Short mmCIF file of C-alpha atoms in Angstrom, two decimals:
data_model
loop_
_atom_site.label_atom_id
_atom_site.label_comp_id
_atom_site.label_asym_id
_atom_site.label_seq_id
_atom_site.Cartn_x
_atom_site.Cartn_y
_atom_site.Cartn_z
CA GLY P 1 72.04 59.44 119.03
CA GLU P 2 70.88 56.39 117.25
CA LYS P 3 67.83 56.68 115.04
CA SER P 4 64.86 54.37 115.49
CA THR P 5 64.50 51.68 112.86
CA LYS P 6 60.74 51.15 113.57
CA PRO P 7 58.51 52.12 110.62
CA PHE P 8 56.43 55.27 111.15
CA ASN P 9 52.65 54.81 110.63
CA SER P 10 51.15 58.12 109.45
CA LEU P 11 47.48 56.85 109.37
CA PRO P 12 45.28 57.32 112.46
CA LEU P 13 43.61 54.36 114.05
CA GLN P 14 40.15 53.57 112.62
CA LEU P 15 37.99 53.51 115.73
CA PRO P 16 34.34 52.36 115.48
CA ILE P 17 32.77 55.72 116.23
CA PRO P 18 28.92 55.43 116.24
CA GLU P 19 28.41 58.95 114.90
CA ARG P 20 30.94 58.87 112.06
CA LYS P 21 28.23 58.88 109.32
CA ASN P 22 25.91 61.42 110.93
CA TRP P 23 27.04 64.17 108.58
CA LEU P 24 26.18 62.01 105.56
CA ILE P 25 22.77 61.12 106.98
CA HIS P 26 22.08 64.80 107.62
CA LEU P 27 23.20 65.77 104.10
CA HIS P 28 20.84 63.35 102.36
CA TYR P 29 17.97 64.19 104.73
CA ILE P 30 18.05 67.93 104.04
CA ARG P 31 18.26 67.15 100.32
CA LYS P 32 15.09 65.04 100.75
CA ASP P 33 16.90 62.04 99.29
CA TYR P 34 15.11 59.78 101.74
CA GLU P 35 15.81 56.42 100.07
CA THR P 36 19.58 56.94 100.12
CA CYS P 37 19.28 58.32 103.64
CA LYS P 38 17.46 55.19 104.83
CA ASP P 39 20.13 52.95 103.27
CA ILE P 40 22.90 54.80 105.12
CA ILE P 41 20.90 54.69 108.35
CA LYS P 42 20.49 50.91 107.97
CA GLU P 43 24.27 50.47 107.54
CA GLN P 44 24.97 52.76 110.48
CA LEU P 45 22.59 50.90 112.78
CA GLN P 46 24.08 47.53 111.76
CA GLU P 47 27.57 48.77 112.59
CA THR P 48 26.53 50.24 115.94
CA ARG P 49 24.05 47.46 116.79
CA GLY P 50 21.20 49.97 116.99
CA MET P 51 22.95 52.34 119.40
CA CYS P 52 23.30 55.40 117.13
CA GLU P 53 20.88 58.00 118.48
CA TYR P 54 21.02 60.37 115.49
CA ALA P 55 20.40 57.63 112.93
CA ILE P 56 17.31 56.45 114.83
CA TYR P 57 16.14 60.07 115.22
CA VAL P 58 16.32 60.80 111.47
CA GLN P 59 14.72 57.46 110.62
CA ALA P 60 11.80 58.40 112.88
CA LEU P 61 11.47 61.77 111.15
CA ILE P 62 11.33 60.07 107.74
CA LEU P 63 8.71 57.58 108.93
CA ARG P 64 6.56 60.42 110.24
CA LEU P 65 6.83 62.23 106.91
CA GLU P 66 5.65 59.02 105.25
CA GLY P 67 2.62 58.90 107.56
CA GLN P 68 3.82 56.04 109.78
CA ILE P 69 3.18 57.93 113.01
CA GLN P 70 3.05 54.94 115.38
CA GLN P 71 6.38 53.54 114.10
CA SER P 72 8.01 56.97 114.39
CA LEU P 73 6.72 57.27 117.96
CA GLU P 74 8.41 53.99 118.91
CA LEU P 75 11.72 55.14 117.41
CA PHE P 76 11.57 58.52 119.16
CA GLN P 77 10.94 56.66 122.42
CA SER P 78 14.09 54.62 121.71
CA CYS P 79 16.01 57.89 121.28
CA ALA P 80 14.66 59.12 124.62
CA ILE P 81 15.88 55.90 126.28
CA LEU P 82 19.35 56.24 124.70
CA ASN P 83 19.64 59.90 125.72
CA PRO P 84 17.06 60.84 128.38
CA ALA P 85 18.75 64.21 129.01
CA ASN P 86 17.96 65.49 125.49
CA PRO P 87 14.69 67.49 125.52
CA ASP P 88 14.42 67.30 121.71
CA ASN P 89 13.74 63.56 121.94
CA LEU P 90 10.87 64.14 124.36
CA LYS P 91 9.48 66.95 122.18
CA GLN P 92 9.36 64.60 119.20
CA VAL P 93 7.69 61.89 121.29
CA ALA P 94 5.07 64.44 122.34
CA ARG P 95 4.62 65.60 118.74
CA SER P 96 3.93 62.05 117.57
CA LEU P 97 1.45 61.55 120.41
CA PHE P 98 -0.29 64.78 119.37
CA LEU P 99 -0.55 63.57 115.76
CA LEU P 100 -2.05 60.32 117.01
CA GLY P 101 -4.73 62.29 118.86
CA LYS P 102 -3.37 61.43 122.32
CA HIS P 103 -3.39 65.03 123.48
CA LYS P 104 -3.33 64.44 127.24
CA ALA P 105 -0.37 62.06 126.92
CA ALA P 106 1.37 64.66 124.74
CA ILE P 107 0.82 67.29 127.44
CA GLU P 108 2.49 65.06 130.04
CA VAL P 109 5.54 64.48 127.82
CA TYR P 110 5.83 68.19 126.99
CA HIS P 111 5.85 68.93 130.72
CA GLU P 112 8.71 66.44 131.13
CA ALA P 113 10.59 68.20 128.32
CA GLY P 114 9.93 71.51 130.04
CA LYS P 115 11.63 70.23 133.18
CA LEU P 116 14.81 69.64 131.15
CA ASN P 117 14.69 73.09 129.55
CA ASP P 118 12.21 75.58 130.97
CA GLU P 119 13.43 78.33 128.61
CA ASP P 120 12.29 76.52 125.46
CA TRP P 121 9.47 78.59 123.92
CA GLU P 122 8.45 75.72 121.63
CA VAL P 123 7.49 73.57 124.61
CA HIS P 124 5.18 76.28 125.96
CA HIS P 125 3.77 76.95 122.49
CA ASN P 126 3.01 73.30 121.84
CA LEU P 127 1.49 72.93 125.30
CA GLY P 128 -0.81 75.83 124.45
CA VAL P 129 -1.83 74.11 121.21
CA CYS P 130 -2.55 70.84 123.05
CA TYR P 131 -4.63 72.59 125.72
CA SER P 132 -6.61 74.44 123.06
CA VAL P 133 -7.46 71.16 121.31
CA ILE P 134 -8.91 69.70 124.52
CA LYS P 135 -10.73 73.04 125.06
CA ASP P 136 -8.81 74.00 128.21
CA TYR P 137 -8.53 77.61 127.08
CA LYS P 138 -7.31 78.98 130.42
CA ASN P 139 -4.19 76.78 130.48
CA ALA P 140 -3.75 77.30 126.74
CA GLU P 141 -3.66 81.07 127.21
CA GLU P 142 -1.22 80.73 130.12
CA GLN P 143 1.22 78.55 128.16
CA LEU P 144 1.05 80.71 125.02
CA ASN P 145 1.71 83.86 127.04
CA ALA P 146 4.70 82.10 128.62
CA ALA P 147 5.97 81.29 125.10
CA LEU P 148 5.61 84.94 124.08
CA GLN P 149 7.62 86.03 127.11
CA LEU P 150 10.50 83.89 125.84
CA ASN P 151 10.18 84.54 122.11
CA LYS P 152 7.64 86.69 120.25
CA GLN P 153 6.87 84.36 117.38
CA ASP P 154 4.17 85.11 114.79
CA ARG P 155 2.59 81.67 115.05
CA THR P 156 2.27 81.99 118.82
CA PHE P 157 0.40 85.28 118.41
CA LEU P 158 -1.85 83.62 115.82
CA THR P 159 -2.55 80.60 118.03
CA LEU P 160 -3.27 82.82 121.03
CA GLY P 161 -5.66 84.90 118.93
CA LYS P 162 -7.51 81.78 117.82
CA VAL P 163 -7.78 80.64 121.44
CA HIS P 164 -9.35 83.99 122.34
CA LEU P 165 -11.79 83.62 119.46
CA LEU P 166 -12.75 80.13 120.62
CA SER P 167 -13.35 81.49 124.11
CA ARG P 168 -15.47 84.34 122.61
CA ASP P 169 -13.06 87.10 123.69
CA THR P 170 -12.83 89.15 120.49
CA ASP P 171 -11.15 92.13 122.18
CA LYS P 172 -8.11 90.07 123.20
CA ALA P 173 -8.10 88.41 119.78
CA HIS P 174 -7.99 91.87 118.20
CA CYS P 175 -5.03 92.77 120.43
CA CYS P 176 -3.15 89.68 119.21
CA CYS P 177 -3.81 90.76 115.64
CA VAL P 178 -2.52 94.28 116.34
CA ASN P 179 0.60 92.98 118.11
CA LEU P 180 1.63 90.84 115.16
CA PRO P 181 4.75 92.20 113.45
CA ASN P 182 4.07 93.87 110.11
CA LYS P 183 6.18 91.28 108.33
CA ALA P 184 3.61 88.67 109.34
CA CYS P 185 1.18 90.18 106.86
CA PHE P 186 3.17 88.48 104.13
CA PHE P 187 2.34 85.02 105.45
CA PRO P 188 -0.89 83.08 104.80
CA PRO P 189 -1.49 82.38 108.53
CA LYS P 190 -1.95 86.12 109.04
CA ILE P 191 -4.71 86.18 106.42
CA ILE P 192 -6.34 83.07 107.86
CA PHE P 193 -6.36 84.63 111.31
CA LEU P 194 -7.84 87.85 109.97
CA LEU P 195 -10.60 85.83 108.32
CA SER P 196 -11.32 84.14 111.66
CA LEU P 197 -11.46 87.53 113.36
CA ILE P 198 -13.78 88.91 110.67
CA ASP P 199 -16.04 85.86 110.91
CA ASP P 200 -16.58 86.53 114.60
CA SER P 201 -16.72 90.30 114.20
CA LEU P 202 -19.50 90.07 111.61
CA LYS P 203 -21.81 88.84 114.36
CA GLN P 204 -21.33 91.95 116.48
CA LEU P 205 -22.59 95.41 115.61
CA GLY P 206 -19.87 97.99 115.10
CA LYS P 207 -17.06 95.60 114.23
CA TYR P 208 -17.44 95.68 110.43
CA GLN P 209 -15.34 98.78 109.89
CA LYS P 210 -12.50 97.57 112.10
CA ALA P 211 -12.45 94.19 110.40
CA PHE P 212 -12.47 95.81 106.98
CA GLU P 213 -9.53 98.04 107.98
CA HIS P 214 -7.48 94.97 108.88
CA LEU P 215 -8.32 93.39 105.56
CA GLY P 216 -7.20 96.56 103.79
CA ASN P 217 -3.89 96.47 105.65
CA ALA P 218 -3.38 92.83 104.73
CA LEU P 219 -4.12 93.54 101.06
CA THR P 220 -1.62 96.42 101.14
CA PHE P 221 1.14 93.96 101.98
CA ASP P 222 -0.15 91.20 99.70
CA PRO P 223 -2.57 92.55 97.04
CA SER P 224 -2.84 89.17 95.28
CA ASN P 225 -3.88 87.14 98.33
CA TYR P 226 -7.10 85.54 97.14
CA LYS P 227 -8.29 84.67 100.65
CA ALA P 228 -8.28 88.31 101.67
CA ILE P 229 -9.94 89.30 98.37
CA LEU P 230 -12.61 86.67 98.92
CA ALA P 231 -13.22 87.89 102.47
CA ALA P 232 -13.50 91.50 101.33
CA GLY P 233 -15.98 90.49 98.64
CA SER P 234 -17.98 88.51 101.17
CA MET P 235 -18.25 91.53 103.46
CA MET P 236 -19.42 93.70 100.58
CA GLN P 237 -21.92 91.01 99.59
CA THR P 238 -23.21 90.92 103.17
CA HIS P 239 -23.91 94.66 102.99
CA GLY P 240 -25.70 94.36 99.65
CA ASP P 241 -22.93 95.75 97.41
CA PHE P 242 -23.25 92.91 94.94
CA ASP P 243 -21.62 94.64 91.96
CA VAL P 244 -18.56 95.64 94.01
CA ALA P 245 -18.37 92.13 95.44
CA MET P 246 -18.50 90.66 91.92
CA ASN P 247 -15.57 92.86 90.90
CA LYS P 248 -13.57 91.43 93.81
CA TYR P 249 -14.53 87.90 92.84
CA ARG P 250 -13.35 88.50 89.26
CA VAL P 251 -9.87 89.28 90.61
CA ALA P 252 -9.90 86.17 92.79
CA ALA P 253 -11.11 84.01 89.88
CA CYS P 254 -7.91 84.81 87.98
CA VAL P 255 -5.85 83.37 90.85
CA VAL P 256 -8.03 80.43 91.95
CA PRO P 257 -10.49 79.60 89.16
CA GLU P 258 -11.40 76.28 90.84
CA SER P 259 -12.28 77.57 94.31
CA PRO P 260 -15.63 76.21 95.61
CA PRO P 261 -16.18 79.15 98.04
CA LEU P 262 -15.59 81.60 95.20
CA TRP P 263 -18.21 80.05 92.90
CA ASN P 264 -20.60 79.66 95.81
CA ASN P 265 -20.37 83.39 96.53
CA ILE P 266 -20.70 84.35 92.87
CA GLY P 267 -23.78 82.18 92.63
CA MET P 268 -25.41 83.83 95.63
CA CYS P 269 -24.61 87.27 94.19
CA PHE P 270 -26.60 86.30 91.10
CA PHE P 271 -29.33 84.93 93.36
CA SER P 272 -29.59 88.24 95.22
CA LYS P 273 -29.88 90.00 91.86
CA LYS P 274 -32.69 87.53 90.90
CA LYS P 275 -30.62 85.95 88.13
CA TYR P 276 -31.55 82.45 89.14
CA VAL P 277 -30.28 80.50 86.13
CA ALA P 278 -26.82 82.06 86.46
CA ALA P 279 -26.94 81.39 90.21
CA ILE P 280 -27.68 77.70 89.67
CA SER P 281 -24.91 77.44 87.07
CA CYS P 282 -22.31 78.87 89.48
CA LEU P 283 -23.55 76.81 92.41
CA LYS P 284 -23.46 73.65 90.30
CA ARG P 285 -19.81 74.40 89.54
CA ALA P 286 -19.10 74.88 93.26
CA HIS P 287 -20.87 71.58 93.92
CA TYR P 288 -18.77 69.84 91.25
CA LEU P 289 -15.58 71.14 92.85
CA SER P 290 -16.71 70.31 96.39
CA PRO P 291 -19.44 67.65 96.29
CA PHE P 292 -19.53 67.12 100.08
CA ASP P 293 -19.94 70.78 101.06
CA TRP P 294 -23.38 70.95 102.68
CA LYS P 295 -23.45 74.75 102.48
CA VAL P 296 -23.37 74.68 98.67
CA LEU P 297 -26.15 72.07 98.73
CA TYR P 298 -28.13 74.33 101.09
CA ASN P 299 -27.85 77.21 98.64
CA LEU P 300 -28.82 75.04 95.68
CA GLY P 301 -31.90 73.89 97.57
CA LEU P 302 -32.77 77.48 98.45
CA VAL P 303 -32.50 78.67 94.83
CA HIS P 304 -34.62 75.78 93.54
CA LEU P 305 -37.23 76.48 96.23
CA THR P 306 -37.37 80.09 95.09
CA MET P 307 -37.88 78.95 91.51
CA GLN P 308 -40.61 76.54 92.71
CA GLN P 309 -38.64 73.53 91.48
CA TYR P 310 -39.51 71.46 94.51
CA ALA P 311 -38.22 68.06 93.37
CA SER P 312 -34.75 69.51 92.68
CA ALA P 313 -34.87 71.41 95.98
CA PHE P 314 -35.70 68.17 97.81
CA HIS P 315 -32.77 66.43 96.12
CA PHE P 316 -30.19 68.98 97.28
CA LEU P 317 -31.68 69.61 100.72
CA SER P 318 -31.90 65.92 101.57
CA ALA P 319 -28.23 65.57 100.60
CA ALA P 320 -27.39 68.56 102.82
CA THR P 321 -29.21 67.03 105.81
CA ASN P 322 -27.18 63.85 105.42
CA LEU P 323 -23.98 65.89 105.63
CA GLN P 324 -25.22 68.29 108.35
CA PRO P 325 -27.88 66.49 110.41
CA ARG P 326 -27.84 68.95 113.34
CA LEU P 327 -29.15 72.10 111.61
CA GLY P 328 -32.87 72.69 112.13
CA GLU P 329 -33.27 75.14 109.25
CA LEU P 330 -32.29 72.47 106.73
CA TYR P 331 -35.13 70.25 107.91
CA MET P 332 -37.49 73.24 107.71
CA LEU P 333 -36.60 73.87 104.06
CA LEU P 334 -36.88 70.16 103.37
CA ALA P 335 -40.35 70.21 104.90
CA VAL P 336 -41.37 73.10 102.64
CA ALA P 337 -40.26 71.15 99.57
CA LEU P 338 -42.11 68.04 100.79
CA THR P 339 -45.27 70.09 101.47
CA ASN P 340 -45.28 71.37 97.92
CA LEU P 341 -44.67 67.82 96.68
CA GLU P 342 -47.79 66.83 98.68
CA ASP P 343 -45.90 64.41 100.92
CA LEU P 344 -47.51 65.66 104.10
CA ASP P 345 -46.47 62.85 106.43
CA ASN P 346 -42.78 63.28 105.71
CA ALA P 347 -43.16 67.07 105.75
CA ARG P 348 -44.57 66.84 109.28
CA ARG P 349 -41.71 64.57 110.36
CA SER P 350 -39.20 67.07 108.95
CA TYR P 351 -40.84 69.94 110.83
CA GLU P 352 -40.78 67.92 114.06
CA GLN P 353 -37.07 67.31 113.58
CA ALA P 354 -36.49 70.99 112.80
CA VAL P 355 -38.32 72.09 115.94
CA ALA P 356 -36.36 69.60 118.04
CA LEU P 357 -33.02 70.91 116.73
CA ASP P 358 -33.70 74.65 116.55
CA HIS P 359 -34.22 76.58 119.79
CA SER P 360 -34.05 80.20 118.67
CA ASN P 361 -35.57 80.69 115.19
CA PRO P 362 -39.33 81.44 115.35
CA LEU P 363 -39.60 80.97 111.57
CA VAL P 364 -39.35 77.20 112.02
CA ASN P 365 -42.34 77.15 114.38
CA LEU P 366 -44.29 79.56 112.15
CA ASN P 367 -43.98 77.31 109.13
CA PHE P 368 -44.88 74.26 111.19
CA ALA P 369 -47.93 76.07 112.61
CA ILE P 370 -49.09 76.92 109.07
CA LEU P 371 -48.83 73.28 108.00
CA LEU P 372 -50.73 72.08 111.07
CA TYR P 373 -53.44 74.74 110.68
CA ASN P 374 -53.94 74.03 106.99
CA HIS P 375 -54.51 70.35 107.75
CA GLY P 376 -56.87 70.72 110.66
CA ASP P 377 -54.55 70.27 113.65
CA LYS P 378 -55.49 73.56 115.31
CA LYS P 379 -54.36 72.49 118.75
CA GLY P 380 -50.88 71.72 117.41
CA ALA P 381 -50.85 75.03 115.53
CA LEU P 382 -51.64 76.85 118.77
CA GLN P 383 -48.76 75.12 120.54
CA GLN P 384 -46.37 76.20 117.79
CA TYR P 385 -47.72 79.76 117.97
CA GLN P 386 -47.03 79.84 121.70
CA GLU P 387 -43.50 78.66 120.98
CA ILE P 388 -43.15 81.49 118.44
CA GLU P 389 -44.10 84.03 121.11
CA ARG P 390 -41.62 82.50 123.56
CA LYS P 391 -38.76 82.71 121.04
CA VAL P 392 -39.68 86.24 119.99
CA ASN P 393 -39.70 87.44 123.59
CA MET P 394 -36.35 85.76 124.15
CA LEU P 395 -34.81 87.34 121.05
CA LYS P 396 -36.14 90.81 121.88
CA ASP P 397 -33.83 90.84 124.91
CA SER P 398 -30.83 90.32 122.61
CA ASN P 399 -31.48 93.35 120.34
CA THR P 400 -32.77 91.25 117.45
CA GLU P 401 -34.31 92.83 114.37
CA PHE P 402 -37.32 90.97 112.98
CA ASP P 403 -38.28 91.08 109.36
CA SER P 404 -41.62 92.78 108.79
CA GLU P 405 -42.92 89.82 106.78
CA LEU P 406 -42.36 87.45 109.69
CA MET P 407 -44.27 89.78 112.03
CA ASP P 408 -47.15 90.20 109.53
CA MET P 409 -47.40 86.46 109.02
CA ALA P 410 -47.39 85.82 112.78
CA GLN P 411 -50.17 88.39 113.23
CA LYS P 412 -52.23 86.71 110.49
CA MET P 413 -51.73 83.39 112.24
CA ALA P 414 -52.83 84.90 115.57
CA THR P 415 -55.94 86.31 113.90
CA ALA P 416 -56.75 82.96 112.31
CA LEU P 417 -56.34 81.18 115.64
CA GLN P 418 -58.20 84.00 117.44
CA VAL P 419 -55.54 84.07 120.13
CA GLY P 420 -55.94 86.78 122.74
CA GLU P 421 -53.55 88.05 125.36
CA SER P 422 -54.35 85.05 127.58
CA LEU P 423 -53.81 82.61 124.68
CA VAL P 424 -57.29 81.10 125.17
CA TRP P 425 -58.44 78.82 122.34
CA THR P 426 -61.57 79.87 120.47
CA LYS P 427 -63.06 78.58 117.24
CA PRO P 428 -61.60 80.33 114.16
CA ALA P 429 -63.37 81.30 110.98
CA LYS P 430 -63.97 78.35 108.65
CA ASP P 431 -62.65 79.84 105.43
CA THR P 432 -59.34 81.12 106.77
CA LYS P 433 -56.49 79.09 105.32
CA PHE P 434 -52.82 79.60 104.56
CA LYS P 435 -50.81 78.57 101.58
CA GLN P 436 -47.27 77.39 102.15
CA GLY P 437 -44.98 78.36 99.34
CA SER P 438 -41.37 79.04 98.63
CA ALA P 439 -41.46 82.58 99.88
CA GLY P 440 -39.14 83.33 102.74
CA VAL P 441 -39.33 85.38 105.88
CA PRO P 442 -35.82 86.25 107.00
CA ILE P 443 -34.64 86.97 110.49
CA LYS P 444 -31.66 89.29 110.73
CA THR P 445 -29.90 88.46 113.95
CA LEU P 446 -27.19 90.58 115.48
CA GLY P 447 -24.73 88.62 117.57
CA SER P 448 -26.32 85.28 116.72
CA SER P 449 -24.55 82.23 118.09
CA GLN P 450 -25.84 79.97 115.35
CA GLN P 451 -23.43 78.32 112.97
CA PRO P 452 -22.73 80.42 109.86
CA LEU P 453 -23.79 78.90 106.57
CA GLY P 454 -20.63 79.58 104.60
CA THR P 455 -17.86 77.63 102.97
CA ASN P 456 -15.14 79.95 104.19
CA GLN P 457 -14.79 82.33 107.08
CA ALA P 458 -16.05 85.93 107.19
CA LEU P 459 -19.73 85.04 106.78
CA GLU P 460 -22.99 86.27 108.20
CA GLN P 461 -25.78 84.04 109.43
CA ALA P 462 -28.25 83.29 106.66
CA MET P 463 -31.84 82.62 107.64
CA SER P 464 -34.05 81.74 104.73
CA SER P 465 -37.19 80.52 103.07
CA ALA P 466 -40.60 79.20 103.54
CA ALA P 467 -43.34 80.97 105.45
CA GLY P 468 -46.94 80.63 104.33
CA TYR P 469 -49.14 83.37 102.99
CA ASN P 470 -52.84 84.05 103.04
CA ARG P 471 -54.62 83.19 99.79
CA SER P 472 -55.35 86.84 99.16
CA ILE P 473 -51.64 87.61 99.02
CA THR P 474 -49.60 86.72 95.95
CA PRO P 475 -46.59 84.57 96.92
CA ARG P 476 -43.26 86.09 96.04
CA GLY P 477 -39.87 84.50 96.21
CA LYS P 478 -37.82 86.15 98.83
CA ALA P 479 -34.85 84.93 100.83
CA SER P 480 -32.70 86.68 103.36
CA SER P 481 -28.93 86.83 103.42
CA PRO P 482 -27.82 83.89 101.27
CA THR P 483 -25.27 81.38 102.39
CA SER P 484 -22.03 82.91 101.26
CA CYS P 485 -18.36 82.29 101.79
#
């Protein structure tokens, strides 16, 4: 046989494969070398005339990391056009829509992705998150349960628990907490969820011990977790164990010395122990660290009211009302400060705003009635007294404890107005007058639906300040549960 004289070419043919640099793009992306990655992507897209799906996909991921959500959305949509059978492309489109706040559009795209792969737990999980954002808790629960059937992920349990908390079902939320694997206690989301559970449990009688047990378990797995330490200290502070709470806060201060909630709580511990200068010092530090936290401003106003520093109290309370204009109690405290500054017109306007915003706290109406009575508007004072009786009767049905000072003050007001059982107006004694000071008449509400006045979770409702006293009684500075974190 004759041998062939043709030269043998050992090199393979160099075909223009669109994906030939995908490995290099992936390598630089996972190394977070985004500039080099973008250069390679640009070369790859020029060679393939924009038809390389993976290069476009990674470029969209980088743009999203850089905050260019709209541009990343357009690139993910291009990927979905190039490969409509890939559910990952649709999931990323939906994720970008979610980040843009287009939650209903994201839900539609996630449903399309679910049609391509119904066994993908992430699709169900993300659908549950989207439904919870638009407050469709029933569908959110259904999708999250479907995700748990496919894969029991910690974050799905946490999200489902938060959905139950938002829908006021603390029993199911507690079950989600119990069902979490023990290893989840090592992760911050577990602590955050426990704080959410404690925050809701604090409002219901009999849940303190159970919440505290969960905190103890979390601290067993992670003794240095400052969020759990802060929550435990807050619970102790709520129950009046201020020294024990301060010991907890000392431990947390070593880990997070610049935490606004921590200094807020320390300040209110000093306030409860009547160490007002130390309280103001700590609260001023919390305010420096978080200048737009209205709860810290509320507490600063409360402390200054107690110390009868009404100009300073007005300064902080007016700032708090600008940040939180929907809380009636803030306007009530502002009105007390204005009354003591002898600005009666603005004090009356503040009380009117407080009454319009608050529908459950009789203390607001009591203070307003005192102001009206002291300045001759007895008909208006009677109307506010009738509103006090309506709120008290309403709160009695919800197992509410009333502070004795509030009841005594209301009885003095009834005597001054000479109000009988039929609420008939008669002329009161001429020399009966009330003095409105910085003393407070707290209302301790069990299961209150009002917004907690705290910087972090695990707080109890704080009702504070400002009922008037008869001249024969010496005013004393008292405030109920301070705003703590």
